[in-house]
Short mmCIF file of C-alpha atoms in Angstrom, two decimals:
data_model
loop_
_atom_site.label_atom_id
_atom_site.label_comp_id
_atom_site.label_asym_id
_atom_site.label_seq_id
_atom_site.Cartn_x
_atom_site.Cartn_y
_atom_site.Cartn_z
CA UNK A 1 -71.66 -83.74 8.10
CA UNK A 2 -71.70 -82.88 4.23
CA UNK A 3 -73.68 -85.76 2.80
CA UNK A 4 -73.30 -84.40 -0.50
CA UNK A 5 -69.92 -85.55 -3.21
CA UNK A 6 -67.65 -82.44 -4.11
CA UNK A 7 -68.49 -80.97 -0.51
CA UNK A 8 -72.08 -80.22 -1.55
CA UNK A 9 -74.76 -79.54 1.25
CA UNK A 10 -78.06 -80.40 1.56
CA UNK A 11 -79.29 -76.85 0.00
CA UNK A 12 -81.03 -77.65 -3.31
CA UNK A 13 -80.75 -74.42 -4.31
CA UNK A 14 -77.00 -74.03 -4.06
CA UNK A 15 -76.80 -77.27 -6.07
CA UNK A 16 -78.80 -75.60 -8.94
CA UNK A 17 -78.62 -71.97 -8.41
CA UNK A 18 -74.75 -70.51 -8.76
CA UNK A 19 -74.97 -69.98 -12.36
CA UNK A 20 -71.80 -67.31 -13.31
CA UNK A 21 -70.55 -67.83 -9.80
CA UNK A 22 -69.05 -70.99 -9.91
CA UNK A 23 -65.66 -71.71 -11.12
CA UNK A 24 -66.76 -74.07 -13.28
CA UNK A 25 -69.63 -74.01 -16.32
CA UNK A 26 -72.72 -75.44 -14.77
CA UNK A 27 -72.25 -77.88 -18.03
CA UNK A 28 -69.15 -79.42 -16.41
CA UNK A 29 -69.65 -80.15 -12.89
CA UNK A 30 -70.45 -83.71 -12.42
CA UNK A 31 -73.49 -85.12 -11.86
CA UNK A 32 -73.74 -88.34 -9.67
CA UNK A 33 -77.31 -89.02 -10.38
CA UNK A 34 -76.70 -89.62 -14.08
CA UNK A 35 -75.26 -92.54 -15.52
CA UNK A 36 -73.57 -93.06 -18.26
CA UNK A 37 -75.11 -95.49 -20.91
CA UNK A 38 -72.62 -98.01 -22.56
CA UNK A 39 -71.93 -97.09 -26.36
CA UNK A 40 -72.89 -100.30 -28.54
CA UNK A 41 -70.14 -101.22 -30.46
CA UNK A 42 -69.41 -99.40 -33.70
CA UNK A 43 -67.69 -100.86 -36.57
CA UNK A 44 -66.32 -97.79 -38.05
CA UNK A 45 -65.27 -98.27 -41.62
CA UNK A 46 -62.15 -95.79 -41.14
CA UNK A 47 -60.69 -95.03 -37.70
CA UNK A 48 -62.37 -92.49 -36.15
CA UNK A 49 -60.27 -88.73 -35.79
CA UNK A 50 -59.80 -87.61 -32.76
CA UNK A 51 -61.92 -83.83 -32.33
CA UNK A 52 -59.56 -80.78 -32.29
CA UNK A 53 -60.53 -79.40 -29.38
CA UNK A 54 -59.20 -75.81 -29.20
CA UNK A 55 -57.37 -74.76 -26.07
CA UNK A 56 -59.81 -73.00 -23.11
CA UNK A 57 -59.99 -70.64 -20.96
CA UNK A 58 -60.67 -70.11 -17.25
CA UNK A 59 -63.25 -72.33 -15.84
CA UNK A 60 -63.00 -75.04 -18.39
CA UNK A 61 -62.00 -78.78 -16.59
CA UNK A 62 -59.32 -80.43 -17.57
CA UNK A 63 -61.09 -83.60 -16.83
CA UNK A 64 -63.48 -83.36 -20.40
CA UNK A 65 -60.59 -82.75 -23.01
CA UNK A 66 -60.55 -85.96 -23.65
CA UNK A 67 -64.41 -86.60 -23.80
CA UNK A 68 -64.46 -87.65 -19.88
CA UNK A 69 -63.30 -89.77 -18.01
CA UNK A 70 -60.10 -91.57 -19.31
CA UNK A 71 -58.38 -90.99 -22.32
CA UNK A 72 -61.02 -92.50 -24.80
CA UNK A 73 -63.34 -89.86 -26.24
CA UNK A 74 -66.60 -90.66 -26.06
CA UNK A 75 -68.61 -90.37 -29.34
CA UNK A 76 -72.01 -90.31 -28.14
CA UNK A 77 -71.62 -88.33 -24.96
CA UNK A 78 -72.48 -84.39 -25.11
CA UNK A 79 -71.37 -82.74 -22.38
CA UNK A 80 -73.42 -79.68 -23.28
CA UNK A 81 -70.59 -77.29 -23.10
CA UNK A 82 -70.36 -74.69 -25.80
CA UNK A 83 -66.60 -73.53 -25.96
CA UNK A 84 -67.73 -70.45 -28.39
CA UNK A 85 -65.85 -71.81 -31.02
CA UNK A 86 -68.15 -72.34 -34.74
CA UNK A 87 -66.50 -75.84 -36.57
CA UNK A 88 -66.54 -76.47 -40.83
CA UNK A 89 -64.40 -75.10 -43.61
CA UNK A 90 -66.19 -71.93 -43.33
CA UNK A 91 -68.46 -72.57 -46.35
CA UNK A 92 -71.11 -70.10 -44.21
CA UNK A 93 -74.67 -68.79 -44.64
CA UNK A 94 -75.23 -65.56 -47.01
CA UNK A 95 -74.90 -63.82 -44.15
CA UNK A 96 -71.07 -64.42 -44.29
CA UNK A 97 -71.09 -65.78 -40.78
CA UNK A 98 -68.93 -69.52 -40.23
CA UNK A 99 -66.40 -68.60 -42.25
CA UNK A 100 -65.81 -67.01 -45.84
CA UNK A 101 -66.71 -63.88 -47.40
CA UNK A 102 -69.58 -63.96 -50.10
CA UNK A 103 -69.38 -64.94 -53.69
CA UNK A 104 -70.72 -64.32 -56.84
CA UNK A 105 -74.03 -66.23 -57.57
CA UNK A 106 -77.24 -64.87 -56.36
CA UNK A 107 -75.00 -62.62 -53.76
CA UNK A 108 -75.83 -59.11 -55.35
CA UNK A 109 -72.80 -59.24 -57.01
CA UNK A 110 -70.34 -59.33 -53.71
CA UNK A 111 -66.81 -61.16 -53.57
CA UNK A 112 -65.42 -62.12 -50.10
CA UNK A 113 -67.18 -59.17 -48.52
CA UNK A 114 -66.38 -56.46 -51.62
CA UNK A 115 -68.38 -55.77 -54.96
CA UNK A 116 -67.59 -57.14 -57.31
CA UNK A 117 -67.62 -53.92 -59.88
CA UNK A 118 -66.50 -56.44 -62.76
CA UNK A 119 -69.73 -58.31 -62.77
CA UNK A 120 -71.70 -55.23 -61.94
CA UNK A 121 -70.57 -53.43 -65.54
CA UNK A 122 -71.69 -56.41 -67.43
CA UNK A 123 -74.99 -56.36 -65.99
CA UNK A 124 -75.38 -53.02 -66.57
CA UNK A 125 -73.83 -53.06 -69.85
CA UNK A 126 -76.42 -56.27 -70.98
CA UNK A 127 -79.06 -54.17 -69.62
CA UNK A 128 -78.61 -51.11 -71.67
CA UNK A 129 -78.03 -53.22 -74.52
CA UNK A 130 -81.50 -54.66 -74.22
CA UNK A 131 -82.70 -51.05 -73.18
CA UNK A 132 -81.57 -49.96 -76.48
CA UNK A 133 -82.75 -52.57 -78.50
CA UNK A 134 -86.29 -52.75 -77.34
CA UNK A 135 -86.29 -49.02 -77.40
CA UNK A 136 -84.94 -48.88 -80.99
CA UNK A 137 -87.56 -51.84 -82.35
CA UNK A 138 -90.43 -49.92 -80.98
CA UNK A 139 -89.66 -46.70 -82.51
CA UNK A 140 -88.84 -48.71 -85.91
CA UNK A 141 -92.55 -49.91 -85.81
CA UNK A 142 -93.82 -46.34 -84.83
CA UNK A 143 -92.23 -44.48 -87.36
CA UNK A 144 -93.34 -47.43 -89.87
CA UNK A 145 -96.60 -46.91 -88.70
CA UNK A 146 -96.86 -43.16 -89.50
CA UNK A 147 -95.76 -43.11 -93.35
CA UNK A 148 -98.66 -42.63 -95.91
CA UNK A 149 -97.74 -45.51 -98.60
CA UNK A 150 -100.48 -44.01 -100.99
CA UNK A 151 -98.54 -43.97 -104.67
CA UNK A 152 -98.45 -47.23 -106.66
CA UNK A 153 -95.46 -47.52 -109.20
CA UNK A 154 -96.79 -50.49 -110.40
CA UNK A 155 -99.55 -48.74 -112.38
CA UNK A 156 -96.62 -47.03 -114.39
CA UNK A 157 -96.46 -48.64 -117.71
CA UNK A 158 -93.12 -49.17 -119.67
CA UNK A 159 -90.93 -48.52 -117.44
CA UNK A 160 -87.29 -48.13 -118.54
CA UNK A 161 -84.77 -51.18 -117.39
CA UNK A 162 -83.37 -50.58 -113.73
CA UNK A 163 -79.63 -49.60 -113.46
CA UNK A 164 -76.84 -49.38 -110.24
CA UNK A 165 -77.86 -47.29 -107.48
CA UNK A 166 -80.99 -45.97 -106.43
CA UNK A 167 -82.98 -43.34 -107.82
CA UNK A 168 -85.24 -41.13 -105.67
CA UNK A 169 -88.05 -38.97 -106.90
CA UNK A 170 -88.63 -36.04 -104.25
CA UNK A 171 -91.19 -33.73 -104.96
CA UNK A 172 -91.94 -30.72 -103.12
CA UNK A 173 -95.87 -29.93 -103.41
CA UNK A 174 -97.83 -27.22 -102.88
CA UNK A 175 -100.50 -29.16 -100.84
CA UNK A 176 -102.74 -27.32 -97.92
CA UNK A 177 -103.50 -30.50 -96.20
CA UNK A 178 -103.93 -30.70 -92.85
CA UNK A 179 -103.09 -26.28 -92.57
CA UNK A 180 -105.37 -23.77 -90.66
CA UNK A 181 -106.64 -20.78 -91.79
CA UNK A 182 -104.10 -18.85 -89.55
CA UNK A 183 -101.26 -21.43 -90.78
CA UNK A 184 -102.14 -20.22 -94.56
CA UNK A 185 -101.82 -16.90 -93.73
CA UNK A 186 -98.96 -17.22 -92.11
CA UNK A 187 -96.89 -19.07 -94.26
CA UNK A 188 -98.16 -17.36 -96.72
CA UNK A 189 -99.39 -20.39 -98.85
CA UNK A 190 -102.71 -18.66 -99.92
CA UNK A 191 -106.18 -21.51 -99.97
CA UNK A 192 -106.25 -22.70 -103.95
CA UNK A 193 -107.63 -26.08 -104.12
CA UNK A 194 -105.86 -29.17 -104.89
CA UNK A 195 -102.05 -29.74 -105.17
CA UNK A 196 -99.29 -28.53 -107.76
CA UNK A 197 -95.71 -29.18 -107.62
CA UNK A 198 -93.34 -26.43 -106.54
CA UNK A 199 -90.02 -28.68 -107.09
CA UNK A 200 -89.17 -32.00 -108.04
CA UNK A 201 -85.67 -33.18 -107.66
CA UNK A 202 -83.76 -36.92 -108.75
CA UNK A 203 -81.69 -38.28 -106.08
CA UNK A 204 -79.31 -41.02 -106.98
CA UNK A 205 -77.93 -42.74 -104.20
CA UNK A 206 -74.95 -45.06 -105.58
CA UNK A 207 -71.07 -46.00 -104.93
CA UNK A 208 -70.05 -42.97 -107.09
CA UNK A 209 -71.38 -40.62 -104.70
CA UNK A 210 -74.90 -39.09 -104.34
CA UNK A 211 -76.38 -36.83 -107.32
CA UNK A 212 -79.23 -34.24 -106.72
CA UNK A 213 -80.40 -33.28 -109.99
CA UNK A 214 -83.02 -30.61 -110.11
CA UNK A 215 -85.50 -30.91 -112.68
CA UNK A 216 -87.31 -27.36 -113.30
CA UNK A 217 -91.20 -27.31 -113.33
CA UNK A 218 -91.18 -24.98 -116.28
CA UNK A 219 -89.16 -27.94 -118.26
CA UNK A 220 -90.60 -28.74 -121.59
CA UNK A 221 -91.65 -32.46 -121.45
CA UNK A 222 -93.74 -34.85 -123.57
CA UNK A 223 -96.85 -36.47 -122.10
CA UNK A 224 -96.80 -40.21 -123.00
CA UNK A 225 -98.95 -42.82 -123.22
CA UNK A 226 -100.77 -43.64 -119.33
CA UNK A 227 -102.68 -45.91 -117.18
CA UNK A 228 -105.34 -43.48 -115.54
CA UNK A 229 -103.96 -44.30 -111.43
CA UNK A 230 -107.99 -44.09 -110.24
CA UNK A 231 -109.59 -45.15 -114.16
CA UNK A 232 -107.29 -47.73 -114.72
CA UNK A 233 -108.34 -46.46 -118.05
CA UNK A 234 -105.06 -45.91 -120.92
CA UNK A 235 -104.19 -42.74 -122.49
CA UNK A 236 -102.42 -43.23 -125.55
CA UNK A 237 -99.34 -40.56 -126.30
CA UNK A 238 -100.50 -37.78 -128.71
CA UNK A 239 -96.68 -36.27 -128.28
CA UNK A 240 -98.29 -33.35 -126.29
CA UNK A 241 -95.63 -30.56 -125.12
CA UNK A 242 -96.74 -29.17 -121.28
CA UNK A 243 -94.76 -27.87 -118.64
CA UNK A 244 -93.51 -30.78 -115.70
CA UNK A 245 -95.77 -30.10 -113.31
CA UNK A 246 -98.56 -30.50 -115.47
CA UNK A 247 -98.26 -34.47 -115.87
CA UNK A 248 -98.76 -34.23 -111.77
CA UNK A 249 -101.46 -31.72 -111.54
CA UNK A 250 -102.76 -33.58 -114.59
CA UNK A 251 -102.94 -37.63 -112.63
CA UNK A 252 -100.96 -36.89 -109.91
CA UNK A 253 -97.80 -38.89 -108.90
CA UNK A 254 -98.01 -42.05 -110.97
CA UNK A 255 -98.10 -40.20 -114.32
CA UNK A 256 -95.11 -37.57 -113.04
CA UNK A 257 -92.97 -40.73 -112.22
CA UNK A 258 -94.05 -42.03 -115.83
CA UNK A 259 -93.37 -38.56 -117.40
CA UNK A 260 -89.67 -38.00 -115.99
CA UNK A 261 -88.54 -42.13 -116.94
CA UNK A 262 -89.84 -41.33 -120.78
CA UNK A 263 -88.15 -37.74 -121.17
CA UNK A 264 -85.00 -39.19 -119.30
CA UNK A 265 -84.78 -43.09 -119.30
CA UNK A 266 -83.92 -42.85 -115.87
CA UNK A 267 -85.61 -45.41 -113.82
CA UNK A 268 -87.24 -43.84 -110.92
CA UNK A 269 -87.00 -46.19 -107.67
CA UNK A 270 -89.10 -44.60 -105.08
CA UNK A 271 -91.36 -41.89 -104.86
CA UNK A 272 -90.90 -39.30 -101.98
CA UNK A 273 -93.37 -35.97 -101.39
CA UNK A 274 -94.15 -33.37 -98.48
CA UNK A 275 -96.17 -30.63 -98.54
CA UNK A 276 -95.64 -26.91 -97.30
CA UNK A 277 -96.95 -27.70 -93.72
CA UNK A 278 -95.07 -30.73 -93.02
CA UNK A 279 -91.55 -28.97 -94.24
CA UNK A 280 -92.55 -26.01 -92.06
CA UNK A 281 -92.69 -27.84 -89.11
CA UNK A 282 -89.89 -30.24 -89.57
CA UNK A 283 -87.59 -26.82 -89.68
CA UNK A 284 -89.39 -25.87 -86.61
CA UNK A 285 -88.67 -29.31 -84.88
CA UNK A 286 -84.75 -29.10 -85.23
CA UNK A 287 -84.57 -25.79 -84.07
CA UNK A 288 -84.03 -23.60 -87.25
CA UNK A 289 -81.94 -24.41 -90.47
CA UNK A 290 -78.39 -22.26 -90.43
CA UNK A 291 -77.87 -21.51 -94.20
CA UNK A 292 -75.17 -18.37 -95.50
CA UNK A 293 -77.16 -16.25 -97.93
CA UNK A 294 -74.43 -14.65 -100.48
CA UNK A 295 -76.65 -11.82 -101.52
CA UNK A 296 -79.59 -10.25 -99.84
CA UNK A 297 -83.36 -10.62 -101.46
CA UNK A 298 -86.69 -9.62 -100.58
CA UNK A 299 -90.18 -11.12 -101.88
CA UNK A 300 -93.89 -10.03 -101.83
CA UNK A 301 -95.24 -13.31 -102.72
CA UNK A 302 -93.12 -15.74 -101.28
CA UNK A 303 -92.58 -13.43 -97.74
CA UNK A 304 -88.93 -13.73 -98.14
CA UNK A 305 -86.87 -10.90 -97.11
CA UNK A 306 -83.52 -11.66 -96.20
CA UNK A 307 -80.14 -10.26 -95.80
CA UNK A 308 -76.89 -11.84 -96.84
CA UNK A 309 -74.72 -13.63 -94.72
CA UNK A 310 -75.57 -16.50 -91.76
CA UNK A 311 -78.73 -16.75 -90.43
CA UNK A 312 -80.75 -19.55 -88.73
CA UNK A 313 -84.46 -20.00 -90.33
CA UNK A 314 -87.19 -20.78 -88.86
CA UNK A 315 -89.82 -23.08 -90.61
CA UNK A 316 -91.91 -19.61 -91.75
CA UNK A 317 -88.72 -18.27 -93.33
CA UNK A 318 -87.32 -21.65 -94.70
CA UNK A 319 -90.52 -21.96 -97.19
CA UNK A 320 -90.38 -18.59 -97.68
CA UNK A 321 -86.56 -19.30 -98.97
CA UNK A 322 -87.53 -22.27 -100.92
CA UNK A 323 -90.21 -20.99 -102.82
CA UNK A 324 -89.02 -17.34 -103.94
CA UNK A 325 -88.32 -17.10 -107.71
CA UNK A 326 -89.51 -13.84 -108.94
CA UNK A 327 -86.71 -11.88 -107.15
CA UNK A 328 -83.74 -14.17 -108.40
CA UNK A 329 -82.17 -13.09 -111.44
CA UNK A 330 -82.13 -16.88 -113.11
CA UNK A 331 -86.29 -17.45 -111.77
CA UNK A 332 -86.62 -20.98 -111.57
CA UNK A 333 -83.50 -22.05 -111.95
CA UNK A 334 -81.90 -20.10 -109.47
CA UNK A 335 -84.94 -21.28 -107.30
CA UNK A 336 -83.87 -25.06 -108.00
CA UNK A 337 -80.60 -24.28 -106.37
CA UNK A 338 -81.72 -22.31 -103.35
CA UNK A 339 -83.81 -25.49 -102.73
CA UNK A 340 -80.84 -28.07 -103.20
CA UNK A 341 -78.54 -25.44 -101.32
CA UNK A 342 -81.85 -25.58 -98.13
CA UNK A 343 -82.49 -29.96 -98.36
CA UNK A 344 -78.49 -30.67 -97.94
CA UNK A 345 -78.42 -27.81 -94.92
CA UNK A 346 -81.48 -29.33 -93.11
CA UNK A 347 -80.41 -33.12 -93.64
CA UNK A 348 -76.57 -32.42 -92.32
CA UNK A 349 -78.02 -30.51 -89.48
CA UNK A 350 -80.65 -33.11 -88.75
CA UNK A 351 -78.71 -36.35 -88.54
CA UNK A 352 -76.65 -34.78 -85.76
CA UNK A 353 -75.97 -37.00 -82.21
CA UNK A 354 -77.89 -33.77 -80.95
CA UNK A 355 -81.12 -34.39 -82.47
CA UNK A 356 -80.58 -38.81 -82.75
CA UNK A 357 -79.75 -39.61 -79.41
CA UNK A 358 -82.24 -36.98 -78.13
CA UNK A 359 -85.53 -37.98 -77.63
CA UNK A 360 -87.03 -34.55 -76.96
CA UNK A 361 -85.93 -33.32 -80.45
CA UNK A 362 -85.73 -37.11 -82.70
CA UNK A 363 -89.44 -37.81 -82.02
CA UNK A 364 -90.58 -34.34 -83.09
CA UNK A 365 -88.74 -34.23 -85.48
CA UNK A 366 -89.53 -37.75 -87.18
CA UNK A 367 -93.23 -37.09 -85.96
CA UNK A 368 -93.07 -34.18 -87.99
CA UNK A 369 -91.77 -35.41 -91.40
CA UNK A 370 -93.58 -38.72 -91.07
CA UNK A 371 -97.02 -37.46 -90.86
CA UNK A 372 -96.80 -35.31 -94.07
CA UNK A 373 -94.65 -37.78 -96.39
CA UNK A 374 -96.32 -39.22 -99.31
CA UNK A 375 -94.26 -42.35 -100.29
CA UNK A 376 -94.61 -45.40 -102.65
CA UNK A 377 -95.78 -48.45 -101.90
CA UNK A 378 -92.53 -50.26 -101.48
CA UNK A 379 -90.91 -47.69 -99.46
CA UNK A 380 -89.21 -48.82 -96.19
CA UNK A 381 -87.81 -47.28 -93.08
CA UNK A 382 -84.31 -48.52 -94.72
CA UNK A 383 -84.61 -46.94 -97.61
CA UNK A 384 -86.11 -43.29 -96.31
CA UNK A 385 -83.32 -43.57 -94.19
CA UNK A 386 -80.23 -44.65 -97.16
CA UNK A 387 -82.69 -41.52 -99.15
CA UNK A 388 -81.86 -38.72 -95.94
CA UNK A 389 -78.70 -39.35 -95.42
CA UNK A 390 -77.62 -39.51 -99.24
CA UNK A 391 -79.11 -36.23 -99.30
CA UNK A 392 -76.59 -35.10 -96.05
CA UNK A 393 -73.76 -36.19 -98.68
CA UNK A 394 -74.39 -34.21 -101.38
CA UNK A 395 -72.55 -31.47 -99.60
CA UNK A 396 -69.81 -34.10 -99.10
CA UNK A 397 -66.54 -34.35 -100.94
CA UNK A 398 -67.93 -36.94 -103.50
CA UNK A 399 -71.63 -35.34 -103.86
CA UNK A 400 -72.97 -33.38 -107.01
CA UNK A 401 -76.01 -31.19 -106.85
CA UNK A 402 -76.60 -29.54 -110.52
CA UNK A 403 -79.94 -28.88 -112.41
CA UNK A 404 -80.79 -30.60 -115.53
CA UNK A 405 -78.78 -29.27 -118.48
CA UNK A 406 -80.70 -26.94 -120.58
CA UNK A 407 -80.49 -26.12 -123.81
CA UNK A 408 -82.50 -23.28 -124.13
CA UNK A 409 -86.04 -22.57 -124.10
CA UNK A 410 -89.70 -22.95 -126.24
CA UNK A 411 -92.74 -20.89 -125.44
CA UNK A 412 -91.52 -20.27 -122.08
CA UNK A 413 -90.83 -23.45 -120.98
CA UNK A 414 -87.17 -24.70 -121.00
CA UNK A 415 -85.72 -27.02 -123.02
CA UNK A 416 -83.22 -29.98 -121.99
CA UNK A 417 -80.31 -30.35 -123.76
CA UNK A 418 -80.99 -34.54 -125.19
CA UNK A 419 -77.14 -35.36 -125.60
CA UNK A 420 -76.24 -34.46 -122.00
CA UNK A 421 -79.01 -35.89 -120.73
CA UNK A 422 -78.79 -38.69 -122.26
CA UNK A 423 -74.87 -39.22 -120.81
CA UNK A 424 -76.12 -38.03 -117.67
CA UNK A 425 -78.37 -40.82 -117.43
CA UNK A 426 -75.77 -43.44 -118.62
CA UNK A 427 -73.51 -42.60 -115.98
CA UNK A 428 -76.11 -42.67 -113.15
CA UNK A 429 -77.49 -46.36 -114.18
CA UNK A 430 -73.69 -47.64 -114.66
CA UNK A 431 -73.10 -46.10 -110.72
CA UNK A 432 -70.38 -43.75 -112.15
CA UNK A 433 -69.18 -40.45 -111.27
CA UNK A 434 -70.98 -37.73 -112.88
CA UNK A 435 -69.12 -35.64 -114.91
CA UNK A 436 -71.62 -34.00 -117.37
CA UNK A 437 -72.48 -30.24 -116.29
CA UNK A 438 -75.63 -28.88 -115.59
CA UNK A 439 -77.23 -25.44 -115.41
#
């Protein structure tokens, strides 16, 4: 006789072994043995909601939907019984599991499950922003770095009143600084000691459109009175006649700047100079200069030989271009113009999105220039900058390029014409268009 409720026998290990075999979940088959403990007695502020239970399967006893026995769930009883089912508003791990995709927020940028391609393009775009900008500081600070601030304007003595615009002194010099003896040869550049100038140019820079105004070295020019730049000593003015380049080779680049404001009464801004090796290899750095030659010319001392039409110069045959004078029919004048004709080709073809937004030809090319310019003492980055690309729109429909008018010539050296300079000048300090006509 079965001894045992629910026809049980007296094998233990039937009792606790059937596991997947029995009808019912080894959860809900009673157990005698255990008795229920009473539930103290709640005082529930709201009455309590009756649990959802979803609807089961096979194997699932009718007796427990309603907690047990009777029709009064019981709060603190667990059955044990795991029905499968995963219970909440689905608010879920990160994992996306219990409900609900992911979300934005520390989710990798994922919305229910998908990215989110909208938050993705800001962070890329905010990151390329920042990119840029750090990028962009740290080159401002290395270029910055690399110019040689050596000439001191404020050691010029009565200066002339400043007007509109800005007025740029370039000077091309002759200087072997910094050039091997195979780079002389070369470029042809010969060894002489010291520096000359081989061109000096005025650029204004104002809202009537950029001027480049060539002033000839062989231009008849007073010396005034001077403040020695390493004496400190003062010349007084004797009214001595010399060629331009003289006041340079004579005290260098304070007493040219002083030289050009008292034969012009221009006011000279900033003081900007490079030497043959530093052009030479900004040409190189850019890839060549493109220029159309009308008429074909050839030059012992300069190396230029050249035939007319377009042709892409390297930085050997761009100083070669630039300095020929002997084999032009107008010398130094026509020189002057072959030089404005070469500065306005190499700054349009410079500030190109080809050589700015590439770094394998913008660093060269900057590292180039940089490390042979010879600027004032108040020159910035800004103002280099404003200088270049005033010079890239002199070939533009409101620029001017023109030499200084001449009016003939003394001892070899040419003369300016006064009256025309004189308007010239007036126009450039009140920022107007320049209508008087040079050589």
């Amino acid at each position: 006789m079965n001894d045992w409720p629910d026809r049980r026998t007296g094998d233990r290990s039937e009792r606790y072994g059937r596991g997947s075999d029995s009808a019912r979940p080894e959860s809900a088959r009673a157990m005698p043995h255990i008795q229920r403990r009473p539930t103290p007695p709640q005082r529930p502020q709201s009455p309590p909601q009756r649990p959802q239970v979803p609807q089961q399967g096979q194997g699932y006893d009718d007796r427990y939907q309603d907690g047990g026995y009777g029709n009064s769930p019981d709060p603190g009883y667990d059955s044990g019984y795991n029905t499968g089912q995963v219970y909440g508003s689905g608010g879920g791990g990160s994992d996306g599991r219990g409900g609900g995709g992911r979300r934005g927020g520390g989710d990798g940028g994922y919305v229910h499950g998908r990215p989110d391609w909208r938050r993705r393009i800001k962070l890329g775009a905010l990151t390329l922003v920042v990119v840029v900008l750090a990028v962009s500081i740290s080159t401002y600070f290395w270029a910055d770095s690399k110019l040689k601030r050596e000439v001191d304007l404020s050691k010029v003595i009565e200066r002339p009143e400043s007007g509109d615009g800005t007025n740029y002194l370039i000077v091309g010099s002759d200087s072997r600084e910094g050039m091997s003896a195979e780079e002389k040869k070369r470029l042809r550049t010969g060894s002489a000691e010291g520096k000359r100038t081989d061109s000096m140019m005025i650029l204004h820079d104002g809202s009537g459109g950029p001027t480049l105004i060539s002033l000839p070295r062989d231009s008849n020019v007073e010396i005034p009175s001077f403040v020695g730049s390493e004496s400190g000593k003062k010349f007084e003015g004797t009214g001595r006649q010399v060629k331009l380049n003289a006041a340079y080779a004579e005290d260098g680049p304070e007493l040219l700047v002083r030289t050009v404001e008292f034969n012009t009464g221009l006011h000279i801004d900033h003081y900007v100079e490079i030497g043959f090796g530093g052009f030479a290899k900004i040409v190189d750095a850019i890839g060549g200069v493109e220029l159309d030659i009308p008429k074909a010319f050839k030059d012992k001392k300069s190396g230029a030989d050249f035939q007319a039409g377009k042709q892409t110069l390297d930085g050997e045959q761009s100083l070669a271009f630039v300095r020929t004078r002997y084999a032009l029919p107008g010398s130094d004048l026509d020189r002057t113009k072959n030089q404005q004709k070469f500065l306005a080709a190499l700054a349009s073809q410079t500030a190109t999105p080809s050589t700015i937004i590439n770094p394998f030809k913008l660093y060269p090319t900057m590292g180039a220039g940089l490390d042979t310019l010879i600027v004032d003492k108040d020159m910035s980055l800004w103002a280099l900058g404003n200088m270049f690309f005033a010079m890239k729109g002199v070939t533009g429909g409101e620029g001017t390029s023109m030499n200084i008018p001449i009016s003939g010539s003394v001892g070899g050296n040419l003369v300016w014409d006064k009256a025309k300079v004189k308007q010239l000048v007036e126009q450039l300090n009140n920022d107007e268009k320049v209508t008087v006509k040079g050589n």
